[in-house]
């Protein structure tokens, strides 16, 4: 009974923080003609309610695709339709075709914010709570409520969902999929992940770990017996799930192809939002390798779009290959969770058309391992929030950023004593350190070095945050501070990628894992 009381307090605190953030500004508020993501979500409600399904993804006189045209899979469109149906009952002006464009009012803002709250309460938060209760390590070390508090107070997700404006449904469904797999409910987990993927195509970041883990599980069971049966069931489940999601579009091949063209607009080139036309200008700064390199090398001017696509694919594939091979050969839940982090980070750093918000696809899996490596997980989550600073500043969310981020650090310090968890064993690098014994003499002072780097990192992020908020940039370099944020964050992410891959490849313990038979 006590654990549920503590969890209730945790959820209430998390909801209070979300409510406080939602009182502020949102993406594109009062900024015509395009406004921002808030208007995009409202516009999709307008389109899905007023137009027949066959027109949702096509450019018509009633659906100008250049004005926030639908570019997410069918489940996003269905969700927009449900929200629009409710909005129509409250105030038809909110979704009136054409005339509602750019609609802004306090009642409508309350409605839109409420839809995000409902999505959080129905999908994301229950998955976090059940996941934390399922952790065997938690009962011995930290209470489930402590782990849940750290996950639910992660500022990056709160600021984007309840500040900038975004729904947490795809990440919540992916978390449900992880939860199902942790209980050996492989078919339910496959359904949940298919739903996540059909809500946002960026869930492809997590697709390979799911595929490799389940395929490895089939191999372990034997492809001439139980493994073959499981493989057939999984394949059937995936096909049925996709067929159900795409059913309204399945009667016309051109419909399907148009949706796919909207989901994967490869003709735009390597950069979606980050296009460095000069060293001093970039509309949106993404902390990945391509945007960082473009400061020095104008990739889009040197390499053709098709070559950019091939290069991006090759580098992404090679960077995630080791983790995927290890997971397929040695499938374990622990390895699966770490592979989710590593593969998603590879996609973020090297893949095609990355948005700055895509770092959340890495951060949520990191939240799942915060009880195992609290120091590194906390550090990563702080950097991921910092990488969103240019976007948050543009949306007028500096105050929520400046309050939620230190609060999150304080909660992690109090909950996990992270500064005392910096030894090679605490960072789960003991096997790696033993392999280097005799070659790296400074490994004895490893904890002190790691703590110093962490404090240096915090100081650097703090200074750049203050400069971004308080100091006007030089006239010749108007994007100096956002650019510095992107490059510094990218360097951090590259080091984290190396760390997580080392951890995966040198891990042979798979502690607390069930034997797959």
XYZ file of C-alpha atoms in Angstrom:
517
model
C 0.000 0.000 0.000
C 2.872 2.334 0.851
C 4.489 1.911 -2.565
C 1.257 2.941 -4.292
C 0.949 6.001 -2.033
C 4.473 7.059 -2.933
C 3.777 6.450 -6.615
C 0.628 8.574 -6.414
C 2.628 11.453 -4.965
C 5.223 10.977 -7.713
C 2.594 11.133 -10.457
C 0.916 14.187 -8.916
C 4.262 15.985 -8.764
C 5.003 15.061 -12.378
C 1.583 16.314 -13.474
C 2.045 19.556 -11.535
C 5.319 20.242 -13.342
C 3.671 19.481 -16.687
C 0.773 21.816 -15.879
C 3.165 24.627 -14.879
C 5.126 24.276 -18.123
C 1.920 24.183 -20.188
C 0.932 27.616 -18.864
C 3.701 29.196 -20.894
C 4.213 29.721 -24.609
C 4.095 27.126 -27.371
C 5.696 26.622 -30.762
C 4.922 29.476 -33.156
C 2.552 31.369 -30.856
C 1.527 34.586 -32.612
C 4.035 34.105 -35.436
C 2.260 34.045 -38.796
C 2.199 32.894 -41.509
C 3.350 29.375 -40.571
C 3.111 29.651 -36.781
C 4.594 26.362 -35.421
C 4.015 22.770 -34.348
C 0.981 23.774 -32.283
C -0.687 25.057 -35.456
C 0.472 21.952 -37.345
C -1.406 19.720 -34.907
C -4.482 21.958 -35.063
C -4.341 22.053 -38.868
C -4.199 18.252 -39.073
C -7.381 18.175 -37.017
C -8.957 20.598 -39.477
C -7.914 18.511 -42.490
C -8.816 15.075 -41.151
C -12.233 16.211 -39.972
C -13.299 18.124 -43.068
C -11.754 16.144 -45.912
C -12.243 12.522 -47.002
C -9.401 10.130 -46.165
C -8.290 9.902 -49.791
C -7.356 13.616 -49.687
C -5.473 13.697 -46.378
C -2.028 13.251 -47.918
C -2.647 14.811 -51.354
C -2.134 18.411 -52.414
C -5.529 19.916 -53.295
C -7.248 23.296 -53.220
C -8.479 22.408 -49.716
C -5.234 20.829 -48.526
C -2.110 22.837 -49.274
C 0.720 20.477 -48.376
C 3.110 23.410 -48.136
C 1.113 24.596 -45.119
C 1.746 21.865 -42.552
C 0.720 18.993 -44.797
C 0.387 15.648 -43.035
C 3.763 13.907 -42.996
C 3.242 11.276 -40.300
C 1.762 7.756 -40.599
C -1.969 6.927 -40.464
C -2.281 6.618 -36.664
C -1.299 10.263 -36.267
C -4.037 11.181 -38.744
C -6.604 9.024 -36.917
C -5.631 10.600 -33.604
C -6.009 14.064 -35.142
C -9.473 13.087 -36.361
C -10.548 11.981 -32.858
C -9.287 15.249 -31.356
C -11.032 17.194 -34.126
C -14.326 15.433 -33.455
C -14.189 16.531 -29.811
C -13.054 20.041 -30.782
C -16.012 20.361 -33.171
C -18.410 19.570 -30.325
C -16.884 22.306 -28.159
C -16.333 25.028 -30.755
C -16.701 24.403 -34.518
C -14.500 27.437 -35.268
C -11.463 25.524 -33.989
C -11.518 23.124 -36.946
C -13.434 25.086 -39.586
C -11.960 24.462 -43.029
C -9.731 27.363 -44.192
C -11.094 29.955 -41.733
C -9.487 28.300 -38.700
C -5.945 28.691 -40.019
C -3.745 30.199 -37.317
C -6.572 30.088 -34.772
C -5.391 31.149 -31.312
C -7.415 31.651 -28.143
C -7.120 30.746 -24.475
C -9.992 28.210 -24.588
C -8.433 26.516 -27.600
C -5.010 26.490 -25.947
C -6.595 24.838 -22.902
C -8.209 22.224 -25.141
C -4.989 21.449 -27.004
C -2.961 21.273 -23.798
C -5.594 18.953 -22.315
C -5.279 16.547 -25.237
C -1.562 16.197 -24.472
C -2.322 15.641 -20.774
C -4.825 12.912 -21.666
C -2.285 11.196 -23.935
C 0.281 11.355 -21.138
C -2.144 9.973 -18.546
C -3.508 7.176 -20.726
C -0.360 5.964 -22.455
C 3.027 7.291 -21.305
C 2.720 7.663 -17.522
C 1.075 4.225 -16.896
C 3.834 2.586 -18.942
C 6.525 4.334 -16.853
C 4.854 3.299 -13.574
C 4.451 -0.357 -14.558
C 7.979 -0.463 -15.954
C 9.445 0.831 -12.691
C 7.448 -1.691 -10.657
C 8.754 -4.460 -12.928
C 12.417 -3.678 -12.235
C 13.877 -6.425 -10.070
C 16.941 -4.327 -9.306
C 14.776 -1.485 -8.047
C 13.270 -3.353 -5.093
C 16.713 -4.098 -3.732
C 18.313 -0.737 -4.361
C 15.806 2.023 -4.983
C 12.053 2.130 -4.677
C 10.001 2.133 -7.837
C 8.638 5.580 -7.040
C 12.160 7.038 -6.988
C 12.952 5.627 -10.401
C 9.584 6.778 -11.761
C 10.134 10.268 -10.365
C 13.415 10.674 -12.224
C 11.908 9.389 -15.484
C 8.734 11.466 -15.246
C 10.670 14.636 -14.372
C 13.007 14.340 -17.360
C 12.838 17.943 -18.599
C 13.447 17.310 -22.297
C 10.205 15.415 -22.814
C 8.181 17.744 -20.584
C 9.410 20.883 -22.365
C 8.761 19.476 -25.833
C 5.389 17.836 -25.118
C 3.852 20.386 -22.769
C 5.815 23.471 -23.800
C 6.753 23.346 -27.487
C 3.736 21.064 -28.199
C 3.911 17.425 -29.141
C 2.061 14.230 -28.245
C 3.939 11.503 -26.292
C 2.004 8.655 -27.922
C 4.686 7.032 -30.074
C 7.219 7.018 -27.228
C 4.548 5.776 -24.832
C 3.573 2.927 -27.162
C 7.247 2.014 -27.625
C 7.610 1.909 -23.842
C 4.584 -0.408 -23.624
C 6.316 -2.625 -26.190
C 9.456 -2.801 -24.028
C 7.313 -3.591 -20.996
C 5.549 -6.430 -22.836
C 8.829 -7.936 -24.010
C 10.194 -7.819 -20.472
C 7.313 -10.127 -19.457
C 7.795 -12.424 -22.489
C 4.587 -11.130 -24.086
C 6.318 -10.985 -27.439
C 3.197 -10.788 -29.597
C 1.658 -7.967 -27.554
C 5.002 -6.184 -27.590
C 5.106 -6.498 -31.382
C 1.607 -5.009 -31.668
C 2.541 -2.107 -29.390
C 5.684 -1.339 -31.374
C 3.838 -1.559 -34.691
C 1.367 0.994 -33.336
C 4.269 3.239 -32.261
C 5.847 2.959 -35.714
C 2.533 3.697 -37.405
C 2.123 6.800 -35.254
C 5.552 8.258 -36.055
C 7.998 6.908 -38.600
C 10.901 8.064 -36.399
C 10.276 4.959 -34.321
C 12.449 3.326 -36.966
C 15.228 4.475 -34.624
C 14.124 1.631 -32.317
C 13.146 -0.914 -34.955
C 16.437 -2.795 -35.298
C 16.814 -3.605 -31.577
C 13.239 -4.940 -31.536
C 13.888 -6.977 -34.679
C 17.275 -8.309 -33.570
C 16.122 -9.185 -30.053
C 13.074 -11.116 -31.242
C 14.998 -12.764 -34.085
C 17.759 -13.780 -31.674
C 15.116 -15.195 -29.358
C 13.762 -17.292 -32.232
C 17.272 -18.535 -33.016
C 17.824 -19.521 -29.394
C 14.609 -21.514 -29.344
C 15.628 -23.263 -32.548
C 14.341 -22.525 -36.031
C 13.231 -26.134 -36.453
C 10.935 -26.099 -33.443
C 9.576 -23.481 -31.045
C 11.666 -20.765 -32.642
C 10.054 -21.266 -36.045
C 6.589 -21.161 -34.499
C 7.423 -17.938 -32.657
C 8.881 -16.414 -35.836
C 5.713 -17.249 -37.778
C 3.514 -15.785 -35.029
C 5.593 -12.601 -34.903
C 5.505 -12.187 -38.690
C 1.731 -12.695 -38.724
C 1.255 -10.227 -35.864
C 3.271 -7.540 -37.627
C 1.436 -8.042 -40.942
C -1.993 -7.916 -39.285
C -1.053 -4.826 -37.227
C 0.172 -2.931 -40.290
C -2.812 -4.043 -42.368
C -5.211 -2.748 -39.714
C -3.455 0.634 -39.529
C -3.281 1.074 -43.297
C -6.652 -0.459 -44.179
C -8.348 2.804 -45.310
C -5.446 3.416 -47.711
C -4.943 -0.182 -48.857
C -7.489 -0.136 -51.668
C -5.378 2.176 -53.829
C -1.688 1.727 -54.564
C -1.316 5.409 -55.405
C -2.701 6.287 -51.957
C -0.067 4.122 -50.281
C 2.730 5.534 -52.417
C 1.655 9.109 -51.692
C 1.632 8.463 -47.943
C 5.111 6.938 -48.201
C 6.348 9.931 -50.201
C 5.055 12.202 -47.457
C 6.696 10.093 -44.734
C 10.093 9.853 -46.460
C 10.727 12.989 -48.565
C 14.226 11.983 -49.612
C 14.342 14.587 -52.366
C 14.833 17.291 -49.727
C 18.414 16.146 -49.217
C 20.382 15.192 -46.133
C 19.173 18.027 -43.925
C 15.572 18.417 -42.850
C 15.707 21.467 -40.639
C 19.430 22.111 -40.465
C 20.722 23.716 -43.650
C 23.919 25.677 -43.210
C 23.821 28.100 -46.098
C 26.755 29.910 -44.498
C 28.960 29.495 -41.414
C 26.808 32.034 -39.635
C 23.276 30.962 -40.479
C 21.251 27.835 -39.860
C 17.488 27.989 -39.185
C 17.465 25.025 -36.796
C 20.594 23.653 -35.177
C 20.620 19.889 -34.803
C 23.331 18.327 -32.652
C 24.225 15.595 -35.134
C 27.377 14.968 -37.121
C 26.166 16.358 -40.458
C 25.055 19.716 -39.105
C 28.235 20.025 -37.044
C 30.481 19.145 -39.989
C 28.606 21.593 -42.199
C 30.131 24.431 -40.215
C 33.446 23.529 -41.852
C 32.405 21.637 -44.982
C 29.337 22.644 -46.977
C 28.164 19.061 -47.502
C 25.038 20.006 -49.425
C 27.150 22.013 -51.883
C 29.845 19.373 -52.331
C 27.811 16.135 -52.456
C 24.674 15.458 -54.484
C 21.434 14.616 -52.598
C 21.537 10.965 -53.739
C 25.139 10.594 -52.596
C 24.234 12.250 -49.300
C 21.534 9.623 -48.810
C 23.930 6.757 -49.564
C 26.628 8.198 -47.297
C 24.169 8.715 -44.459
C 22.830 5.174 -44.820
C 26.304 3.632 -44.893
C 27.602 5.486 -41.838
C 24.403 4.857 -39.854
C 24.393 1.159 -40.739
C 28.048 0.661 -39.817
C 27.684 2.507 -36.516
C 24.769 0.386 -35.287
C 25.951 -2.946 -36.726
C 28.063 -4.103 -33.726
C 25.240 -3.662 -31.221
C 22.730 -5.379 -33.505
C 25.000 -8.370 -34.125
C 25.670 -8.765 -30.403
C 21.944 -8.581 -29.601
C 21.043 -11.152 -32.269
C 23.731 -13.596 -31.148
C 23.183 -13.061 -27.411
C 19.587 -11.838 -26.933
C 18.845 -10.532 -23.438
C 16.510 -7.903 -22.059
C 19.405 -5.966 -20.618
C 21.237 -6.017 -23.926
C 18.006 -5.061 -25.694
C 17.558 -1.917 -23.585
C 21.137 -0.810 -24.116
C 20.840 -1.519 -27.843
C 17.769 0.731 -27.967
C 19.958 3.556 -26.697
C 22.940 2.837 -28.947
C 20.957 2.340 -32.157
C 18.728 5.363 -31.598
C 21.813 7.488 -30.936
C 23.430 6.210 -34.154
C 20.322 7.189 -36.085
C 20.259 10.631 -34.473
C 23.926 11.333 -35.176
C 24.257 9.933 -38.694
C 20.888 9.384 -40.361
C 18.906 11.336 -42.935
C 16.783 14.436 -42.173
C 17.097 14.551 -38.383
C 15.102 17.023 -36.303
C 16.453 18.316 -32.988
C 13.438 16.810 -31.167
C 14.526 13.344 -32.333
C 16.978 13.240 -29.431
C 13.958 12.240 -27.315
C 14.010 8.886 -29.130
C 17.382 8.317 -27.470
C 16.495 9.887 -24.145
C 13.485 7.710 -23.336
C 15.507 4.446 -23.626
C 18.195 6.107 -21.487
C 15.489 6.743 -18.876
C 14.854 2.984 -18.835
C 18.412 2.273 -17.661
C 18.724 5.125 -15.173
C 18.550 2.606 -12.301
C 21.492 0.629 -13.761
C 23.895 3.446 -14.672
C 22.460 6.501 -12.886
C 25.521 8.697 -13.360
C 25.866 8.305 -17.132
C 22.100 8.275 -17.684
C 21.665 11.535 -15.772
C 24.556 13.122 -17.637
C 23.122 12.099 -21.004
C 19.625 13.345 -20.135
C 21.037 16.725 -19.106
C 22.982 17.036 -22.368
C 19.956 15.990 -24.423
C 17.871 18.739 -22.790
C 20.671 21.251 -23.354
C 20.792 20.303 -27.061
C 17.178 21.506 -27.363
C 18.071 24.983 -26.066
C 17.885 26.843 -29.432
C 14.418 25.410 -30.083
C 13.244 26.163 -26.545
C 14.590 29.712 -26.744
C 12.752 30.270 -30.012
C 9.522 29.085 -28.342
C 9.949 31.339 -25.291
C 10.594 28.430 -22.936
C 13.851 29.579 -21.342
C 12.300 30.004 -17.879
C 10.830 26.464 -17.783
C 14.171 25.160 -19.094
C 16.096 27.057 -16.413
C 13.908 25.646 -13.625
C 13.166 22.069 -14.686
C 16.744 21.176 -15.639
C 18.404 22.007 -12.280
C 15.422 20.444 -10.495
C 15.927 17.211 -12.440
C 19.638 17.196 -11.575
C 18.808 17.755 -7.902
C 16.323 14.852 -7.901
C 18.879 12.517 -9.495
C 21.579 13.603 -7.050
C 19.259 12.949 -4.107
C 17.829 9.700 -5.473
C 20.928 7.949 -6.778
C 23.912 9.831 -5.275
C 25.276 9.905 -8.810
C 28.586 11.577 -7.909
C 29.441 8.507 -5.849
C 28.682 6.168 -8.779
C 31.650 6.896 -11.023
C 33.864 3.838 -10.583
C 34.450 1.472 -13.497
C 32.165 -1.039 -11.784
C 29.394 1.532 -11.252
C 29.622 2.529 -14.911
C 29.608 -1.194 -15.833
C 32.999 -0.895 -17.498
C 34.824 -3.404 -15.304
C 35.144 -6.000 -18.073
C 36.482 -3.332 -20.421
C 38.902 -2.010 -17.795
C 40.232 -5.519 -17.153
C 40.926 -5.934 -20.861
C 43.012 -2.744 -20.702
C 44.883 -3.706 -17.551
C 48.574 -3.001 -17.997
C 47.941 -0.698 -20.960
C 46.115 2.217 -19.344
C 47.715 3.286 -16.081
C 45.265 6.122 -15.427
C 42.331 3.743 -14.971
C 43.011 3.843 -11.216
C 42.065 7.513 -11.161
C 39.102 6.898 -13.466
C 36.347 7.967 -10.968
C 38.033 11.306 -10.281
C 38.531 11.963 -14.006
C 34.899 11.133 -14.796
C 33.596 13.412 -12.048
C 35.834 16.244 -13.264
C 34.616 15.822 -16.833
C 31.023 15.811 -15.624
C 31.479 19.041 -13.660
C 33.302 20.620 -16.607
C 30.437 19.586 -18.884
C 27.844 21.061 -16.532
C 29.810 24.308 -16.325
C 30.119 24.561 -20.096
C 26.406 23.906 -20.608
C 25.542 26.410 -17.893
C 27.745 29.136 -19.391
C 26.357 28.592 -22.903
C 22.804 28.630 -21.541
C 23.396 31.963 -19.782
C 25.134 33.462 -22.817
C 22.307 32.342 -25.103
C 19.724 33.928 -22.835
C 21.470 37.133 -21.754
C 24.170 38.152 -24.229
C 23.417 39.438 -27.757
C 25.509 37.558 -30.325
C 28.010 39.408 -32.525
C 26.344 41.063 -35.502
C 28.494 39.079 -37.941
C 27.694 35.797 -36.189
C 24.010 35.903 -35.241
C 23.818 32.146 -34.733
C 27.035 31.798 -32.742
C 25.472 30.530 -29.509
C 22.956 28.091 -31.054
C 25.764 26.772 -33.217
C 27.998 26.317 -30.175
C 25.190 24.457 -28.384
C 24.791 22.101 -31.343
C 28.509 21.352 -31.711
C 29.129 20.893 -27.975
C 26.103 18.587 -27.705
C 27.227 16.602 -30.751
C 30.675 16.024 -29.240
C 29.015 14.771 -26.058
C 26.762 12.435 -28.041
C 29.699 10.968 -29.964
C 31.433 10.126 -26.679
C 28.217 8.632 -25.311
C 27.899 6.504 -28.454
C 31.379 5.103 -27.876
C 30.550 4.463 -24.205
C 27.315 2.618 -24.892
C 28.893 0.484 -27.602
C 31.795 -0.428 -25.331
C 29.326 -1.318 -22.610
C 27.312 -3.530 -24.991
C 30.249 -5.310 -26.599
C 32.141 -5.989 -23.361
C 29.058 -7.081 -21.403
C 28.848 -10.830 -20.884
C 27.026 -10.914 -17.543
C 23.438 -10.154 -18.604
C 22.589 -9.872 -14.951
C 19.070 -10.653 -13.883
C 18.127 -12.075 -17.266
C 15.815 -15.003 -17.809
C 17.245 -17.860 -19.759
C 15.724 -18.010 -23.224
C 14.840 -21.567 -24.060
